[in-house]
Amino acid sequence: MAHLTDLTDAEIWTQLESGALARIAWTASSGPQILPVNFVTHDGAVWLRTTAHSSMADQIDESPVAIEIDDIDPATHVGWSIVVHGRAEAIYHESDVPEEVTSLRAWAGDHRPLWIRVSADTVTGKRLTSQ
Amino acid sequence: MAHLTDLTDAEIWTQLESGALARIAWTASSGPQILPVNFVTHDGAVWLRTTAHSSMADQIDESPVAIEIDDIDPATHVGWSIVVHGRAEAIYHESDVPEEVTSLRAWAGDHRPLWIRVSADTVTGKRLTSQ
């Protein structure tokens, strides 16, 4: 059976800094939404890139979001999961984006001019071990 | 660059029926939430299992949720993503759960007596191809 234990802050940020693919959840007028996104972390924030006209960008600017990354074996249920809660902010000028962040490739390719910065208010991580 | 195309309904349900690990998003009073969950599909619905006293179970009963599954290569961005929108309903008696569903193992192991059924209102799928 799998067993849940907390990850330390150091373990959480190590995983966040090495991560590439996350899922972001937010609340639209039609209800909860979820999409996969590529991300990078920098200076305590999670950065995403999207199209300026995507529905996600319209809906999440200045709104609370939850971002999850994980690595879980579906067969054994061993792995880990990290959730970041924070507020999303659209960054319209690339000059406002740190150089360490601009290397991020958006998950769906071309024409992704809008950056989203999510300041991490809370970060929680769980390890699933087999015992 | 990656390119987005729609999956057919047949492709979507083939992936949903073979899937095991999803992420579920819902809206709590504190804002959007997201967690990994194991799931099975049966008769047009997505079934999850959780602890009766988990915060997810308290929050999602009779509420709209979004469930996402994907298989995306973080390096090449090739893969697919499927999102199910629907309404969650807690099923308190295992006798109300179809036999095809009860083989599901919960992602975090033991003491998972509560079943969640999500009727799929909308199901959308995207393929990311390299071109």
Short mmCIF file of C-alpha atoms in Angstrom, two decimals:
data_model
loop_
_atom_site.label_atom_id
_atom_site.label_comp_id
_atom_site.label_asym_id
_atom_site.label_seq_id
_atom_site.Cartn_x
_atom_site.Cartn_y
_atom_site.Cartn_z
CA MET A 1 0.00 0.00 0.00
CA ALA A 2 1.16 3.51 -0.72
CA HIS A 3 1.85 5.88 2.17
CA LEU A 4 1.85 9.71 2.11
CA THR A 5 4.61 11.80 3.69
CA ASP A 6 5.39 15.50 3.36
CA LEU A 7 8.24 16.67 1.15
CA THR A 8 10.59 19.23 2.67
CA ASP A 9 10.73 22.73 1.20
CA ALA A 10 14.17 21.94 -0.22
CA GLU A 11 12.85 18.79 -1.92
CA ILE A 12 9.88 20.72 -3.29
CA TRP A 13 11.95 23.49 -4.84
CA THR A 14 14.47 21.02 -6.27
CA GLN A 15 11.63 19.29 -8.11
CA LEU A 16 10.05 22.59 -9.18
CA GLU A 17 13.36 23.84 -10.52
CA SER A 18 13.95 20.68 -12.55
CA GLY A 19 10.34 20.38 -13.75
CA ALA A 20 9.08 21.12 -17.23
CA LEU A 21 5.44 20.01 -17.50
CA ALA A 22 2.71 21.03 -15.06
CA ARG A 23 -1.07 21.22 -14.98
CA ILE A 24 -2.73 24.50 -14.08
CA ALA A 25 -6.22 24.81 -12.58
CA TRP A 26 -8.29 27.97 -12.40
CA THR A 27 -11.93 28.97 -12.07
CA ALA A 28 -13.69 30.37 -15.13
CA SER A 29 -17.26 31.67 -15.19
CA SER A 30 -18.26 28.23 -16.50
CA GLY A 31 -16.50 26.42 -13.65
CA PRO A 32 -13.15 24.80 -12.91
CA GLN A 33 -10.66 24.49 -15.77
CA ILE A 34 -7.43 22.54 -16.17
CA LEU A 35 -4.72 22.47 -18.83
CA PRO A 36 -1.16 21.16 -19.20
CA VAL A 37 1.51 23.86 -19.37
CA ASN A 38 5.26 24.09 -19.59
CA PHE A 39 6.80 26.12 -16.85
CA VAL A 40 10.00 27.34 -15.27
CA THR A 41 10.59 28.62 -11.76
CA HIS A 42 12.55 31.74 -10.89
CA ASP A 43 12.91 33.62 -7.62
CA GLY A 44 9.98 31.92 -5.87
CA ALA A 45 7.57 32.26 -8.79
CA VAL A 46 6.30 29.90 -11.47
CA TRP A 47 6.41 31.26 -15.03
CA LEU A 48 4.25 30.05 -17.91
CA ARG A 49 3.98 31.21 -21.50
CA THR A 50 0.80 31.16 -23.57
CA THR A 51 -0.92 32.87 -26.49
CA ALA A 52 -2.10 36.37 -25.76
CA HIS A 53 -5.58 35.43 -26.96
CA SER A 54 -5.97 32.04 -25.30
CA SER A 55 -8.95 31.60 -22.99
CA MET A 56 -6.57 30.76 -20.17
CA ALA A 57 -4.79 34.10 -20.44
CA ASP A 58 -8.09 35.99 -20.49
CA GLN A 59 -9.35 34.15 -17.45
CA ILE A 60 -6.40 33.86 -15.08
CA ASP A 61 -4.90 37.37 -15.08
CA GLU A 62 -5.10 38.72 -11.50
CA SER A 63 -6.79 35.49 -10.37
CA PRO A 64 -5.91 32.64 -8.01
CA VAL A 65 -4.58 29.48 -9.66
CA ALA A 66 -3.29 26.07 -8.56
CA ILE A 67 -0.37 24.41 -10.35
CA GLU A 68 0.48 20.74 -9.90
CA ILE A 69 3.52 18.72 -10.92
CA ASP A 70 4.02 15.05 -10.18
CA ASP A 71 5.85 11.90 -11.05
CA ILE A 72 3.72 8.92 -10.04
CA ASP A 73 3.94 5.35 -11.28
CA PRO A 74 0.31 4.44 -12.13
CA ALA A 75 0.98 0.78 -11.42
CA THR A 76 2.76 1.01 -8.05
CA HIS A 77 1.46 4.47 -6.97
CA VAL A 78 4.99 5.36 -5.86
CA GLY A 79 6.14 8.90 -6.59
CA TRP A 80 5.48 12.47 -5.54
CA SER A 81 3.10 15.39 -6.17
CA ILE A 82 3.60 19.11 -5.57
CA VAL A 83 0.90 21.81 -5.62
CA VAL A 84 1.59 25.55 -5.83
CA HIS A 85 -1.20 27.98 -4.95
CA GLY A 86 -0.76 31.56 -6.01
CA ARG A 87 -2.04 34.51 -7.97
CA ALA A 88 -1.48 34.74 -11.73
CA GLU A 89 -0.38 37.95 -13.39
CA ALA A 90 -0.05 38.48 -17.14
CA ILE A 91 3.24 40.11 -18.18
CA TYR A 92 2.69 41.90 -21.47
CA HIS A 93 6.21 43.12 -22.13
CA GLU A 94 9.03 40.64 -22.61
CA SER A 95 11.39 43.24 -21.18
CA ASP A 96 9.67 42.62 -17.81
CA VAL A 97 10.55 38.91 -17.94
CA PRO A 98 13.85 37.83 -16.30
CA GLU A 99 16.41 36.48 -18.74
CA GLU A 100 16.50 33.15 -16.87
CA VAL A 101 12.82 32.70 -17.73
CA THR A 102 12.79 33.57 -21.43
CA SER A 103 14.38 30.26 -22.39
CA LEU A 104 11.04 28.56 -21.63
CA ARG A 105 9.36 26.93 -24.60
CA ALA A 106 5.55 26.98 -24.54
CA TRP A 107 3.97 23.55 -24.63
CA ALA A 108 2.02 24.15 -27.83
CA GLY A 109 4.67 25.69 -29.99
CA ASP A 110 4.62 28.91 -31.94
CA HIS A 111 3.20 32.40 -31.36
CA ARG A 112 3.22 32.45 -27.55
CA PRO A 113 3.83 36.09 -26.75
CA LEU A 114 2.21 36.38 -23.33
CA TRP A 115 3.97 35.49 -20.10
CA ILE A 116 2.14 34.51 -16.92
CA ARG A 117 3.84 34.91 -13.55
CA VAL A 118 2.42 33.00 -10.58
CA SER A 119 3.74 34.12 -7.20
CA ALA A 120 3.76 31.11 -4.90
CA ASP A 121 1.61 31.83 -1.81
CA THR A 122 1.66 28.22 -0.59
CA VAL A 123 3.63 25.22 -1.82
CA THR A 124 2.90 21.70 -0.59
CA GLY A 125 4.48 18.41 -1.57
CA LYS A 126 3.69 14.78 -0.83
CA ARG A 127 5.77 11.68 -1.37
CA LEU A 128 3.99 8.37 -1.99
CA THR A 129 6.05 5.45 -0.81
CA SER A 130 5.33 1.76 -0.94
CA GLN A 131 5.26 0.06 2.43
CA MET B 1 7.22 23.47 -33.48
CA ALA B 2 4.30 21.62 -31.97
CA HIS B 3 0.90 21.85 -33.64
CA LEU B 4 -2.54 21.28 -32.04
CA THR B 5 -5.24 19.15 -33.64
CA ASP B 6 -8.48 17.78 -32.21
CA LEU B 7 -8.74 14.14 -31.17
CA THR B 8 -11.82 12.27 -32.37
CA ASP B 9 -14.36 11.05 -29.81
CA ALA B 10 -13.21 7.48 -30.47
CA GLU B 11 -9.58 8.43 -29.82
CA ILE B 12 -10.56 10.28 -26.65
CA TRP B 13 -12.50 7.37 -25.16
CA THR B 14 -9.80 4.87 -26.10
CA GLN B 15 -7.32 6.95 -24.09
CA LEU B 16 -9.74 7.45 -21.21
CA GLU B 17 -10.46 3.73 -21.03
CA SER B 18 -6.76 2.84 -20.93
CA GLY B 19 -5.81 5.65 -18.54
CA ALA B 20 -4.92 5.28 -14.89
CA LEU B 21 -3.63 8.61 -13.57
CA ALA B 22 -5.45 11.92 -13.95
CA ARG B 23 -5.47 15.33 -12.32
CA ILE B 24 -8.73 16.73 -11.00
CA ALA B 25 -9.48 20.44 -10.59
CA TRP B 26 -12.31 21.93 -8.56
CA THR B 27 -13.15 25.20 -6.85
CA ALA B 28 -13.02 25.36 -3.06
CA SER B 29 -13.99 28.36 -0.97
CA SER B 30 -10.27 29.21 -0.87
CA GLY B 31 -9.93 29.05 -4.66
CA PRO B 32 -8.96 26.56 -7.36
CA GLN B 33 -7.59 23.20 -6.23
CA ILE B 34 -5.82 20.41 -8.10
CA LEU B 35 -4.77 16.87 -7.13
CA PRO B 36 -3.60 13.70 -8.89
CA VAL B 37 -6.10 10.84 -8.80
CA ASN B 38 -6.39 7.33 -10.14
CA PHE B 39 -9.49 6.75 -12.20
CA VAL B 40 -11.42 4.33 -14.34
CA THR B 41 -14.10 5.05 -16.91
CA HIS B 42 -17.39 3.20 -17.18
CA ASP B 43 -20.50 3.95 -19.21
CA GLY B 44 -19.57 7.54 -20.05
CA ALA B 45 -18.51 8.46 -16.52
CA VAL B 46 -15.17 8.87 -14.76
CA TRP B 47 -14.87 7.11 -11.39
CA LEU B 48 -12.44 8.08 -8.63
CA ARG B 49 -11.94 6.70 -5.14
CA THR B 50 -10.84 8.74 -2.14
CA THR B 51 -11.06 8.87 1.65
CA ALA B 52 -14.46 9.72 3.01
CA HIS B 53 -12.93 12.49 5.07
CA SER B 54 -10.56 14.01 2.52
CA SER B 55 -11.01 17.70 1.77
CA MET B 56 -11.57 16.81 -1.88
CA ALA B 57 -14.56 14.62 -1.05
CA ASP B 58 -16.08 17.31 1.16
CA GLN B 59 -15.66 19.95 -1.52
CA ILE B 60 -16.55 18.29 -4.80
CA ASP B 61 -19.80 16.43 -4.02
CA GLU B 62 -22.53 17.87 -6.28
CA SER B 63 -20.02 20.33 -7.77
CA PRO B 64 -18.51 20.90 -11.21
CA VAL B 65 -15.02 19.48 -11.74
CA ALA B 66 -12.48 19.26 -14.57
CA ILE B 67 -10.36 16.13 -15.04
CA GLU B 68 -7.29 16.06 -17.28
CA ILE B 69 -5.18 13.21 -18.58
CA ASP B 70 -2.23 13.57 -20.88
CA ASP B 71 0.91 12.00 -22.25
CA ILE B 72 3.27 14.77 -23.35
CA ASP B 73 7.02 14.57 -23.90
CA PRO B 74 8.39 17.61 -22.04
CA ALA B 75 11.36 17.81 -24.40
CA THR B 76 9.61 17.55 -27.77
CA HIS B 77 6.10 18.68 -26.70
CA VAL B 78 4.63 15.82 -28.73
CA GLY B 79 1.70 13.97 -27.17
CA TRP B 80 -1.94 14.51 -26.30
CA SER B 81 -4.19 15.98 -23.59
CA ILE B 82 -7.84 15.25 -22.77
CA VAL B 83 -10.10 17.28 -20.47
CA VAL B 84 -13.42 16.04 -19.08
CA HIS B 85 -15.84 18.56 -17.60
CA GLY B 86 -18.65 17.22 -15.48
CA ARG B 87 -20.41 17.14 -12.14
CA ALA B 88 -19.03 15.09 -9.26
CA GLU B 89 -21.27 12.95 -7.08
CA ALA B 90 -20.17 11.05 -3.98
CA ILE B 91 -21.35 7.42 -3.89
CA TYR B 92 -21.53 6.32 -0.27
CA HIS B 93 -22.52 2.69 -0.74
CA GLU B 94 -20.20 0.32 -2.58
CA SER B 95 -23.29 -1.61 -3.71
CA ASP B 96 -24.10 1.40 -5.93
CA VAL B 97 -20.74 1.09 -7.72
CA PRO B 98 -20.63 -1.05 -10.89
CA GLU B 99 -18.51 -4.17 -10.57
CA GLU B 100 -16.32 -3.01 -13.49
CA VAL B 101 -15.35 0.02 -11.38
CA THR B 102 -14.55 -1.58 -8.03
CA SER B 103 -11.22 -2.92 -9.30
CA LEU B 104 -9.85 0.65 -9.16
CA ARG B 105 -7.04 1.19 -6.70
CA ALA B 106 -6.92 4.64 -5.09
CA TRP B 107 -3.69 6.49 -5.73
CA ALA B 108 -2.78 6.87 -2.07
CA GLY B 109 -3.38 3.37 -0.82
CA ASP B 110 -5.43 2.18 2.10
CA HIS B 111 -8.76 3.22 3.68
CA ARG B 112 -10.42 4.74 0.60
CA PRO B 113 -14.08 3.98 1.15
CA LEU B 114 -15.71 6.80 -0.80
CA TRP B 115 -16.39 6.65 -4.53
CA ILE B 116 -16.79 9.73 -6.72
CA ARG B 117 -18.66 9.52 -10.00
CA VAL B 118 -18.15 12.29 -12.56
CA SER B 119 -20.68 12.30 -15.40
CA ALA B 120 -18.95 13.66 -18.49
CA ASP B 121 -20.79 16.75 -19.76
CA THR B 122 -18.08 17.71 -22.23
CA VAL B 123 -14.94 15.88 -23.31
CA THR B 124 -12.27 17.53 -25.43
CA GLY B 125 -8.95 16.17 -26.66
CA LYS B 126 -5.95 17.71 -28.40
CA ARG B 127 -3.03 16.05 -30.12
CA LEU B 128 0.31 17.88 -30.19
CA THR B 129 2.33 16.90 -33.22
CA SER B 130 5.77 18.02 -34.32
CA GLN B 131 5.84 19.70 -37.70
#
